[in-house]
Short mmCIF file of C-alpha atoms in Angstrom, two decimals:
data_model
loop_
_atom_site.label_atom_id
_atom_site.label_comp_id
_atom_site.label_asym_id
_atom_site.label_seq_id
_atom_site.Cartn_x
_atom_site.Cartn_y
_atom_site.Cartn_z
CA UNK A 206 -17.62 -8.62 15.31
CA UNK A 207 -14.95 -7.20 13.20
CA UNK A 208 -14.01 -7.83 9.59
CA UNK A 209 -10.95 -8.41 8.19
CA UNK A 210 -10.24 -6.42 4.82
CA UNK A 211 -8.10 -7.24 2.14
CA UNK A 212 -5.86 -3.68 1.14
CA UNK A 213 -5.83 -4.93 -2.87
CA UNK A 214 -7.99 -3.64 -5.48
CA UNK A 215 -11.06 -5.93 -4.39
CA UNK A 216 -11.27 -4.92 -0.91
CA UNK A 217 -12.64 -8.21 -0.10
CA UNK A 218 -14.29 -8.52 3.10
CA UNK A 219 -14.16 -11.38 5.88
CA UNK A 220 -16.18 -11.53 9.05
CA UNK A 221 -15.12 -12.59 12.37
CA UNK A 222 -17.76 -13.30 14.76
CA UNK A 223 -17.50 -14.25 17.95
CA UNK A 224 -16.48 -18.02 18.32
CA UNK A 225 -15.32 -18.26 14.57
CA UNK A 226 -11.91 -18.34 12.95
CA UNK A 227 -10.29 -17.44 9.59
CA UNK A 228 -7.63 -19.28 7.65
CA UNK A 229 -4.93 -17.39 5.80
CA UNK A 230 -2.97 -18.64 3.39
CA UNK A 231 -2.34 -19.80 -0.33
CA UNK A 232 -4.11 -23.39 0.09
CA UNK A 233 -7.73 -23.89 -1.79
CA UNK A 234 -8.92 -24.80 1.68
CA UNK A 235 -8.02 -21.46 3.34
CA UNK A 236 -11.09 -18.99 4.00
CA UNK A 237 -9.10 -16.24 3.35
CA UNK A 238 -7.05 -17.47 -0.12
CA UNK A 239 -4.15 -15.21 -1.20
CA UNK A 240 -2.51 -15.63 -4.29
CA UNK A 241 0.66 -13.84 -3.57
CA UNK A 242 4.01 -16.11 -4.15
CA UNK A 243 5.45 -15.38 -0.72
CA UNK A 244 2.59 -16.45 1.11
CA UNK A 245 2.54 -19.85 2.57
CA UNK A 246 -0.34 -22.22 1.92
CA UNK A 247 -1.44 -22.33 5.55
CA UNK A 248 -0.02 -19.09 6.69
CA UNK A 249 -1.89 -17.44 9.72
CA UNK A 250 -4.68 -18.10 12.01
CA UNK A 251 -7.45 -15.43 13.04
CA UNK A 252 -9.59 -16.49 15.93
CA UNK A 253 -12.37 -14.43 17.84
CA UNK A 254 -12.91 -15.49 21.29
CA UNK A 255 -14.48 -13.87 24.41
CA UNK A 256 -14.37 -10.42 22.31
CA UNK A 257 -10.65 -10.50 21.60
CA UNK A 258 -8.78 -11.49 18.16
CA UNK A 259 -5.81 -13.69 18.28
CA UNK A 260 -3.41 -13.39 15.45
CA UNK A 261 -1.33 -16.86 14.99
CA UNK A 262 1.43 -17.61 12.46
CA UNK A 263 1.32 -21.19 11.53
CA UNK A 264 5.28 -21.16 10.77
CA UNK A 265 5.07 -19.20 7.70
CA UNK A 266 8.28 -18.88 5.61
CA UNK A 267 7.95 -14.97 5.51
CA UNK A 268 6.44 -14.20 8.58
CA UNK A 269 2.85 -12.65 9.99
CA UNK A 270 3.25 -8.85 11.31
CA UNK A 271 0.84 -6.72 13.10
CA UNK A 272 1.48 -3.07 13.07
CA UNK A 273 4.81 -3.67 11.42
CA UNK A 274 6.33 -6.19 14.09
CA UNK A 275 6.85 -9.88 13.51
CA UNK A 276 4.51 -11.85 15.64
CA UNK A 277 4.13 -16.06 16.53
CA UNK A 278 1.30 -14.92 18.28
CA UNK A 279 -0.86 -11.54 19.33
CA UNK A 280 -3.78 -9.93 19.99
CA UNK A 281 -5.24 -7.56 17.40
CA UNK A 282 -7.79 -4.74 17.66
CA UNK A 283 -9.89 -2.90 15.32
CA UNK A 284 -7.93 -0.60 13.19
CA UNK A 285 -4.95 -2.75 13.53
CA UNK A 286 -2.59 -3.55 9.94
CA UNK A 287 -1.74 -6.91 9.42
CA UNK A 288 0.66 -8.29 6.97
CA UNK A 289 0.79 -11.79 5.87
CA UNK A 290 4.39 -11.36 3.98
CA UNK A 291 3.92 -8.97 1.29
CA UNK A 292 -0.41 -8.64 1.51
CA UNK A 293 -1.59 -6.23 3.86
CA UNK A 294 -4.89 -6.04 5.54
CA UNK A 295 -6.69 -4.46 8.34
CA UNK A 296 -8.97 -5.12 10.90
CA UNK A 297 -12.27 -2.82 10.76
CA UNK A 298 -15.58 -2.70 12.28
CA UNK A 299 -18.56 -4.40 10.08
CA UNK A 300 -19.21 -2.27 7.51
CA UNK A 301 -16.71 0.22 8.75
CA UNK A 302 -13.85 1.90 6.57
CA UNK A 303 -10.27 1.44 6.91
CA UNK A 304 -8.41 4.03 9.15
CA UNK A 305 -8.82 5.60 5.82
CA UNK A 306 -9.67 2.78 3.51
CA UNK A 307 -7.15 1.65 1.42
CA UNK A 308 -5.65 -0.86 -1.18
CA UNK A 309 -2.20 -1.97 -1.76
CA UNK A 310 0.38 -4.71 -2.54
CA UNK A 311 0.35 -8.00 -4.02
CA UNK A 312 -2.24 -10.14 -2.95
CA UNK A 313 -4.70 -12.23 -4.84
CA UNK A 314 -8.58 -12.21 -3.95
CA UNK A 315 -10.56 -14.58 -1.29
CA UNK A 316 -13.78 -16.08 -1.52
CA UNK A 317 -12.09 -18.57 -4.09
CA UNK A 318 -10.32 -16.16 -6.40
CA UNK A 319 -7.02 -17.30 -6.94
CA UNK A 320 -6.02 -15.23 -10.28
CA UNK A 321 -4.31 -11.83 -10.64
CA UNK A 322 -6.79 -9.22 -10.24
CA UNK A 323 -6.77 -5.56 -12.11
CA UNK A 324 -3.75 -3.68 -12.32
CA UNK A 325 -0.08 -4.60 -11.47
CA UNK A 326 -0.98 -6.90 -8.93
CA UNK A 327 0.67 -10.17 -10.69
CA UNK A 328 4.12 -8.27 -11.07
CA UNK A 329 3.83 -6.69 -7.61
CA UNK A 330 4.13 -10.05 -6.16
CA UNK A 331 7.36 -11.27 -8.23
CA UNK A 332 9.24 -7.82 -7.17
CA UNK A 333 8.12 -7.66 -3.48
CA UNK A 334 11.69 -9.12 -1.99
CA UNK A 335 12.82 -5.46 -3.28
CA UNK A 336 10.75 -4.20 -0.56
CA UNK A 337 9.45 -6.54 2.21
CA UNK A 338 11.01 -6.48 5.11
CA UNK A 339 12.23 -3.99 7.80
CA UNK A 340 11.87 -1.11 5.59
CA UNK A 341 8.58 -1.53 4.97
CA UNK A 342 7.47 -2.54 8.04
CA UNK A 343 9.02 1.16 9.34
CA UNK A 344 6.27 2.38 6.62
CA UNK A 345 3.30 0.43 8.18
CA UNK A 346 4.47 1.28 11.99
CA UNK A 347 4.65 4.74 11.30
CA UNK A 348 0.96 4.67 9.33
CA UNK A 349 -0.54 2.57 12.19
CA UNK A 350 0.96 5.20 14.74
CA UNK A 351 -1.37 7.92 13.09
CA UNK A 352 0.85 10.50 14.17
CA UNK A 353 1.10 12.11 10.67
CA UNK A 354 -0.37 11.91 7.30
CA UNK A 355 -0.11 8.93 5.48
CA UNK A 356 1.07 10.27 2.08
CA UNK A 357 3.80 12.62 4.38
CA UNK A 358 5.00 9.43 5.59
CA UNK A 359 5.07 7.66 2.49
CA UNK A 360 7.41 10.60 0.81
CA UNK A 361 9.59 10.68 4.07
CA UNK A 362 10.20 6.75 3.77
CA UNK A 363 10.77 6.85 0.09
CA UNK A 364 13.50 9.18 0.92
CA UNK A 365 14.91 8.14 4.21
CA UNK A 366 14.68 4.20 3.25
CA UNK A 367 14.50 3.93 -0.32
CA UNK A 368 17.30 5.60 -1.49
CA UNK A 369 15.66 8.81 -2.86
CA UNK A 370 16.88 12.19 -3.12
CA UNK A 371 13.40 13.77 -3.22
CA UNK A 372 9.45 12.68 -3.61
CA UNK A 373 6.36 14.84 -3.74
CA UNK A 374 2.44 14.11 -4.19
CA UNK A 375 1.01 16.40 -6.15
CA UNK A 376 -2.66 16.68 -6.85
CA UNK A 377 -4.73 18.66 -9.40
CA UNK A 378 -7.68 20.82 -8.37
CA UNK A 379 -9.16 22.51 -11.29
CA UNK A 380 -6.50 24.41 -13.00
CA UNK A 381 -4.29 24.27 -9.75
CA UNK A 382 -1.49 21.93 -8.82
CA UNK A 383 -1.55 21.29 -4.91
CA UNK A 384 1.31 19.91 -3.33
CA UNK A 385 -0.22 17.19 -0.94
CA UNK A 386 3.14 15.78 0.64
CA UNK A 387 6.68 16.71 0.21
CA UNK A 388 10.32 15.89 1.42
CA UNK A 389 14.06 15.67 0.38
CA UNK A 390 15.51 17.86 -2.31
CA UNK A 391 12.49 18.19 -4.52
CA UNK A 392 11.96 22.06 -3.73
CA UNK A 393 13.51 23.38 -7.37
CA UNK A 394 11.65 20.70 -9.20
CA UNK A 395 7.98 21.78 -7.82
CA UNK A 396 9.17 25.56 -8.71
CA UNK A 397 9.55 24.26 -12.34
CA UNK A 398 6.64 25.56 -14.40
CA UNK A 399 6.64 22.13 -16.30
CA UNK A 400 5.89 20.26 -13.28
CA UNK A 401 2.89 22.39 -12.70
CA UNK A 402 1.87 21.55 -16.17
CA UNK A 403 2.91 17.69 -16.09
CA UNK A 404 0.18 17.85 -13.29
CA UNK A 405 -2.32 19.41 -15.16
CA UNK A 406 -1.82 17.63 -18.24
CA UNK A 407 -1.54 14.37 -16.64
CA UNK A 408 -4.70 11.93 -17.67
CA UNK A 409 -2.92 8.92 -16.67
CA UNK A 410 -3.73 5.28 -17.84
CA UNK A 411 -6.14 2.58 -16.04
CA UNK A 412 -2.42 1.10 -14.88
CA UNK A 413 0.24 3.13 -13.06
CA UNK A 414 2.80 3.84 -15.42
CA UNK A 415 6.48 5.98 -14.55
CA UNK A 416 7.32 8.78 -17.27
CA UNK A 417 10.82 9.80 -17.36
CA UNK A 418 11.08 13.82 -17.47
CA UNK A 419 13.63 16.65 -16.83
CA UNK A 420 12.74 19.39 -14.41
CA UNK A 421 14.74 21.77 -12.91
CA UNK A 422 17.78 20.39 -15.04
CA UNK A 423 17.32 17.07 -12.99
CA UNK A 424 16.15 13.61 -14.27
CA UNK A 425 12.87 13.22 -12.48
CA UNK A 426 10.26 9.85 -12.85
CA UNK A 427 6.47 11.12 -12.43
CA UNK A 428 4.32 7.87 -11.47
CA UNK A 429 0.85 8.61 -12.67
CA UNK A 430 -2.37 6.68 -12.92
CA UNK A 431 -5.95 7.41 -13.63
CA UNK A 432 -7.14 6.74 -10.28
CA UNK A 433 -3.85 8.73 -8.09
CA UNK A 434 -2.60 11.91 -7.81
CA UNK A 435 1.24 12.52 -9.71
CA UNK A 436 4.05 11.61 -7.47
CA UNK A 437 7.08 12.83 -8.56
CA UNK A 438 10.34 11.04 -7.63
CA UNK A 439 14.08 12.02 -7.80
CA UNK A 440 16.32 9.48 -8.07
CA UNK A 441 19.27 9.32 -5.85
CA UNK A 442 21.33 6.25 -4.80
CA UNK A 443 18.87 4.13 -6.62
CA UNK A 444 16.10 4.26 -9.16
CA UNK A 445 13.00 2.64 -8.90
CA UNK A 446 12.70 -0.05 -11.66
CA UNK A 447 9.28 -1.36 -12.81
CA UNK A 448 8.28 -3.95 -10.22
CA UNK A 449 9.09 -1.10 -7.48
CA UNK A 450 7.00 1.38 -9.18
CA UNK A 451 4.30 -0.80 -9.15
CA UNK A 452 4.38 -1.49 -5.50
CA UNK A 453 5.16 2.26 -4.81
CA UNK A 454 1.62 2.91 -6.74
CA UNK A 455 0.00 0.60 -4.19
CA UNK A 456 1.17 2.30 -1.26
CA UNK A 457 0.16 5.49 -2.61
CA UNK A 458 -3.10 4.28 -3.20
CA UNK A 459 -3.25 3.09 0.48
CA UNK A 460 -2.13 6.58 1.88
CA UNK A 461 -3.94 8.21 -0.12
CA UNK A 462 -7.02 6.24 1.27
CA UNK A 463 -5.75 6.64 4.96
CA UNK A 464 -5.66 10.37 4.84
CA UNK A 465 -9.35 10.14 4.30
CA UNK A 466 -9.26 11.18 0.30
CA UNK A 467 -12.55 10.12 -1.46
CA UNK A 468 -12.19 7.13 -4.08
CA UNK A 469 -12.64 7.79 -7.47
CA UNK A 470 -9.21 9.75 -7.72
CA UNK A 471 -8.40 13.39 -7.96
CA UNK A 472 -9.78 15.82 -9.51
CA UNK A 473 -8.74 15.98 -13.41
#
């Protein structure tokens, strides 16, 4: 038996035992009910027969994806990442963690909950078109391959696919500041003493917030949250708006957990 776990703040789990099925969608009768605006009423069906899990897209508008690849019908195994339009989930053994636990993306709850949850979920649903598509699929496929750290993959994706000059994940460890991952034109920013002070002095709000700062003479966005490391973004061809920052924060939460970081956020 496997479980489908939603990679959102709720991390709700749905058992997928032998000879059972899970209907995924926005309709009230769905066993996995999702509130994201881009999820179809009856989006997909997961069935377990003969020890195999089959994912069937039910003609959804925005598609069902397996490890970043859009599918009509496909077999899935433990550890695979599923995406129902903007809502990310994972198949895991019963009671097991995700390939490092995860949470992200514009999803509503299951088990009868159809309202937006805590944090930025409702805003993310409205802004998902900015990130959903081939670009996000590349990131999910990279995470599924397990070829590198998830946070390293995230900052590379932000630079390579989202038009940023540089990105880095910084974590406070006591009075020290550790660079968890960095990519692009960010080295001068990280060398600025004010950057370390920004991380040391960061307490963050319960919901992620973006702060405009100047480091090493460059305009920088610092994404802060009580539960996450500080993500430093150097704008380039594009500057993330509020909706995109909301989703980036959720992707960082996913990446952090995929890398095996303990829940509860970094040491403050």
